[in-house]
Amino acid sequence: MARIIDGKKMNLIGANVARRRKELNMSQQQLSDKLELCAVYVCRGSISRIEDYSRTVTDIELYALSQVLKISINDLIEPIPLNSK
């Protein structure tokens, strides 16, 4: 049986996390700190790896990211249109 994640991308949300974090003028460290306040520890380096698609994201992390970034889980998962930055 094929794995769900069989390519180089280890998550579906990397670009949306980076885009939304930047919209909120938040550094990766600030995002990490806010997640920790939600009792979800994701270090700054892990935020970077999520954003470059080299780290998987748990369901708990996905929920916490959506709360901290003030965006729905569906919006985190939606692909960013090619003509958008």
Backbone as ProteinMPNN parsed JSONL, in Angstrom:
{"seq_chain_A": "MARIIDGKKMNLIGANVARRRKELNMSQQQLSDKLELCAVYVCRGSISRIEDYSRTVTDIELYALSQVLKISINDLIEPIPLNSK", "coords_chain_A": {"N_chain_A": [[0.845, -1.173, 0.0], [0.557, 2.202, -0.849], [2.091, 5.018, 0.676], [0.512, 7.87, 2.197], [1.925, 10.269, 2.207], [4.256, 10.51, -0.03], [6.173, 11.876, -1.369], [8.449, 14.634, -1.622], [7.292, 16.615, -0.114], [6.214, 16.931, 3.14], [3.974, 17.804, 4.408], [0.833, 19.58, 4.054], [0.533, 22.249, 4.504], [2.58, 24.127, 4.638], [3.294, 26.513, 3.022], [1.039, 28.099, 3.47], [1.118, 28.483, 6.239], [3.481, 29.992, 6.469], [2.769, 32.237, 4.879], [0.514, 33.304, 6.253], [1.613, 33.765, 8.79], [3.454, 35.762, 8.184], [1.679, 37.726, 7.272], [0.602, 38.458, 9.686], [2.719, 39.725, 10.764], [4.582, 38.223, 12.272], [7.291, 36.583, 13.731], [9.087, 33.466, 13.201], [9.944, 32.553, 15.681], [8.226, 33.934, 17.41], [5.8, 32.758, 16.687], [6.304, 30.14, 17.507], [6.541, 30.617, 20.281], [3.912, 31.462, 20.901], [2.469, 29.157, 20.29], [3.448, 27.51, 22.271], [2.234, 28.656, 24.49], [-0.241, 27.602, 24.158], [0.124, 25.107, 25.021], [1.408, 23.499, 23.187], [4.286, 22.367, 21.972], [6.388, 23.522, 19.601], [9.331, 24.018, 18.238], [11.319, 26.856, 17.031], [12.923, 26.042, 14.892], [11.487, 23.838, 13.998], [9.191, 25.102, 13.081], [10.267, 26.363, 10.853], [10.917, 24.071, 9.345], [8.363, 23.026, 8.937], [7.332, 25.048, 7.323], [8.971, 24.784, 5.082], [8.168, 22.409, 4.154], [9.41, 20.06, 5.068], [8.81, 18.722, 7.374], [6.431, 16.791, 9.13], [3.064, 17.43, 10.343], [1.207, 17.224, 13.262], [-2.201, 16.404, 14.169], [-2.962, 17.827, 16.445], [-1.078, 19.892, 16.463], [-1.813, 21.115, 14.061], [-4.37, 22.068, 14.699], [-3.688, 23.872, 16.796], [-2.019, 25.656, 15.396], [-3.905, 26.761, 13.651], [-5.488, 28.151, 15.48], [-3.69, 29.998, 16.694], [-2.792, 31.392, 14.442], [-5.133, 32.46, 13.656], [-6.903, 31.456, 11.655], [-8.849, 29.276, 9.637], [-8.743, 25.671, 9.783], [-9.32, 24.524, 7.327], [-8.61, 26.651, 5.606], [-5.883, 26.694, 6.085], [-5.134, 24.346, 4.866], [-5.898, 24.629, 2.206], [-4.694, 24.99, -1.12], [-2.407, 27.547, -2.158], [-3.142, 29.893, -4.653], [-1.367, 29.972, -7.782], [-0.733, 32.534, -8.792], [-0.611, 34.119, -6.586], [0.934, 35.598, -3.683]], "CA_chain_A": [[0.0, 0.0, 0.0], [1.33, 3.434, -0.939], [1.948, 5.971, 1.771], [-0.186, 9.107, 1.849], [2.976, 11.228, 1.894], [5.273, 9.724, -0.71], [7.066, 12.753, -2.095], [9.325, 15.458, -0.799], [6.475, 17.425, 0.796], [5.785, 16.148, 4.295], [2.727, 18.366, 4.917], [0.061, 20.332, 3.064], [0.228, 23.595, 4.99], [3.789, 24.938, 4.798], [3.224, 27.853, 2.426], [-0.032, 28.863, 4.123], [1.611, 28.89, 7.558], [4.436, 31.089, 6.247], [2.042, 33.402, 4.379], [-0.321, 33.877, 7.313], [2.517, 34.258, 9.835], [3.992, 37.038, 7.698], [0.564, 38.685, 7.282], [0.439, 38.888, 11.075], [4.006, 40.303, 11.181], [5.046, 37.363, 13.35], [8.486, 35.798, 13.416], [8.943, 32.045, 13.508], [10.098, 32.403, 17.133], [6.983, 34.403, 18.044], [4.798, 31.71, 16.463], [6.663, 29.056, 18.42], [6.196, 31.038, 21.65], [2.447, 31.475, 21.045], [2.037, 27.76, 20.324], [3.778, 26.979, 23.595], [1.198, 29.131, 25.406], [-1.381, 26.694, 23.948], [0.613, 23.796, 25.469], [1.876, 22.741, 22.026], [5.663, 22.789, 21.781], [6.973, 23.41, 18.262], [10.441, 24.972, 18.292], [11.472, 27.719, 15.867], [13.455, 25.224, 13.802], [10.393, 23.016, 13.474], [8.343, 25.998, 12.281], [10.969, 26.494, 9.575], [10.779, 22.812, 8.605], [6.968, 22.944, 8.483], [7.166, 25.984, 6.218], [9.646, 24.294, 3.87], [7.54, 21.113, 3.86], [10.256, 18.917, 5.406], [8.349, 18.144, 8.644], [5.001, 16.514, 9.219], [2.318, 18.2, 11.34], [0.185, 16.401, 13.909], [-3.521, 17.031, 14.214], [-2.958, 18.79, 17.549], [-0.323, 21.049, 15.98], [-2.637, 21.764, 13.042], [-5.404, 22.819, 15.416], [-3.063, 24.998, 17.497], [-1.595, 26.621, 14.374], [-5.087, 27.483, 13.169], [-5.921, 29.053, 16.541], [-2.7, 31.069, 16.856], [-2.742, 32.194, 13.219], [-6.491, 32.989, 13.441], [-7.292, 31.003, 10.318], [-9.471, 27.957, 9.761], [-7.936, 24.53, 9.336], [-9.532, 24.405, 5.875], [-7.807, 27.657, 4.926], [-4.483, 26.277, 6.17], [-4.903, 23.222, 3.951], [-6.151, 25.04, 0.823], [-3.517, 25.425, -1.873], [-2.315, 28.961, -2.516], [-3.131, 30.035, -6.109], [-0.047, 30.235, -8.333], [-0.483, 33.956, -9.028], [-0.697, 34.815, -5.298], [2.152, 35.465, -2.875]], "C_chain_A": [[0.895, 1.242, 0.0], [1.073, 4.31, 0.283], [1.209, 7.202, 1.282], [0.831, 10.17, 1.443], [4.131, 10.449, 1.288], [6.264, 10.58, -1.488], [7.974, 13.505, -1.159], [8.534, 16.301, 0.202], [5.924, 16.535, 1.907], [4.516, 16.697, 4.953], [2.046, 19.139, 3.804], [-0.016, 21.825, 3.374], [1.405, 24.557, 5.011], [3.683, 26.357, 4.276], [2.153, 28.702, 3.092], [0.362, 29.31, 5.527], [2.538, 30.093, 7.399], [3.709, 32.364, 5.814], [1.26, 34.084, 5.491], [0.532, 34.455, 8.443], [3.068, 35.632, 9.434], [2.907, 38.117, 7.636], [0.352, 39.268, 8.675], [1.713, 39.523, 11.64], [4.602, 39.55, 12.368], [6.293, 36.614, 12.886], [8.212, 34.318, 13.691], [9.054, 31.817, 15.011], [8.833, 32.848, 17.853], [5.865, 33.375, 17.867], [5.056, 30.538, 17.402], [6.255, 29.387, 19.852], [4.685, 31.008, 21.881], [1.89, 30.05, 21.067], [2.309, 27.149, 21.693], [2.77, 27.436, 24.645], [-0.081, 28.297, 25.285], [-1.025, 25.266, 24.351], [0.99, 22.889, 24.299], [3.284, 23.235, 21.731], [6.123, 22.473, 20.364], [8.077, 24.462, 18.224], [10.546, 25.774, 16.993], [11.986, 26.937, 14.663], [12.391, 24.337, 13.178], [9.409, 23.85, 12.672], [8.963, 26.153, 10.892], [10.79, 25.242, 8.721], [9.337, 22.567, 8.159], [6.802, 23.818, 7.256], [7.882, 25.533, 4.953], [9.24, 22.858, 3.522], [8.372, 19.886, 4.265], [9.891, 18.265, 6.739], [6.852, 17.919, 8.588], [4.388, 17.358, 10.335], [1.266, 17.281, 11.932], [-1.155, 17.132, 13.894], [-3.599, 18.078, 15.321], [-2.211, 20.054, 17.139], [-1.13, 21.828, 14.943], [-3.717, 22.624, 13.705], [-4.812, 24.053, 16.095], [-2.593, 26.064, 16.512], [-2.788, 27.434, 13.881], [-5.569, 28.498, 14.206], [-4.982, 30.261, 16.661], [-2.673, 31.987, 15.64], [-4.111, 32.786, 12.862], [-6.973, 32.719, 12.019], [-7.91, 29.618, 10.476], [-8.513, 26.865, 9.293], [-8.1, 24.359, 7.833], [-8.69, 25.412, 5.103], [-6.314, 27.346, 5.013], [-4.164, 25.204, 5.131], [-5.065, 23.619, 2.489], [-4.862, 25.438, 0.119], [-3.569, 26.922, -2.169], [-2.295, 29.04, -4.047], [-1.738, 30.439, -6.602], [0.256, 31.708, -8.493], [-0.511, 34.777, -7.735], [0.592, 34.614, -4.526], [1.842, 35.675, -1.427]], "O_chain_A": [[1.865, 1.321, 0.754], [-0.025, 4.328, 0.838], [1.266, 7.543, 0.1], [0.632, 10.885, 0.461], [4.897, 9.803, 2.003], [7.113, 10.042, -2.199], [8.237, 13.067, -0.04], [9.058, 16.66, 1.257], [5.262, 15.528, 1.653], [4.032, 16.135, 5.935], [2.62, 19.331, 2.732], [-0.575, 22.588, 2.586], [1.226, 25.719, 5.377], [3.953, 27.308, 5.009], [2.342, 29.906, 3.264], [-0.018, 30.398, 5.959], [2.398, 31.09, 8.107], [3.998, 33.448, 6.323], [1.336, 35.302, 5.652], [0.211, 35.511, 8.988], [3.137, 36.545, 10.256], [3.177, 39.286, 7.913], [-0.031, 40.429, 8.821], [1.791, 39.823, 12.831], [5.063, 40.153, 13.337], [6.333, 36.081, 11.777], [7.223, 33.97, 14.336], [8.34, 30.979, 15.562], [8.41, 32.201, 18.812], [5.076, 33.146, 18.784], [4.129, 30.01, 18.017], [5.694, 28.547, 20.554], [4.228, 30.575, 22.939], [0.935, 29.773, 21.793], [1.507, 26.37, 22.209], [2.478, 26.698, 25.586], [-0.907, 28.286, 26.198], [-1.77, 24.329, 24.066], [0.904, 21.665, 24.4], [3.472, 24.371, 21.296], [6.234, 21.31, 19.977], [7.795, 25.66, 18.184], [9.941, 25.416, 15.982], [11.529, 27.152, 13.54], [12.394, 24.111, 11.968], [8.847, 23.368, 11.688], [8.265, 26.083, 9.881], [10.541, 25.335, 7.519], [9.112, 21.962, 7.111], [6.209, 23.398, 6.263], [7.444, 25.866, 3.852], [9.882, 22.191, 2.71], [8.06, 18.775, 3.837], [10.585, 17.353, 7.189], [6.101, 18.745, 8.069], [5.1, 17.927, 11.163], [0.519, 16.632, 11.201], [-1.218, 18.334, 13.637], [-4.243, 19.113, 15.144], [-2.657, 21.163, 17.433], [-1.128, 23.059, 14.948], [-3.941, 23.768, 13.309], [-5.361, 25.149, 15.987], [-2.755, 27.256, 16.772], [-2.692, 28.65, 13.714], [-6.012, 29.588, 13.845], [-5.434, 31.404, 16.721], [-2.547, 33.205, 15.774], [-4.236, 33.524, 11.884], [-7.388, 33.622, 11.294], [-7.52, 28.869, 11.371], [-7.596, 27.113, 8.51], [-7.126, 24.078, 7.133], [-8.118, 25.077, 4.066], [-5.558, 27.698, 4.107], [-3.061, 25.161, 4.587], [-4.441, 23.016, 1.617], [-4.03, 26.142, 0.692], [-4.638, 27.486, -2.4], [-1.516, 28.331, -4.684], [-1.018, 31.164, -5.915], [1.411, 32.107, -8.343], [-0.441, 36.005, -7.786], [1.269, 33.598, -4.684], [2.738, 35.604, -0.587]]}, "name": "protein", "num_of_chains": 1, "seq": "MARIIDGKKMNLIGANVARRRKELNMSQQQLSDKLELCAVYVCRGSISRIEDYSRTVTDIELYALSQVLKISINDLIEPIPLNSK"}
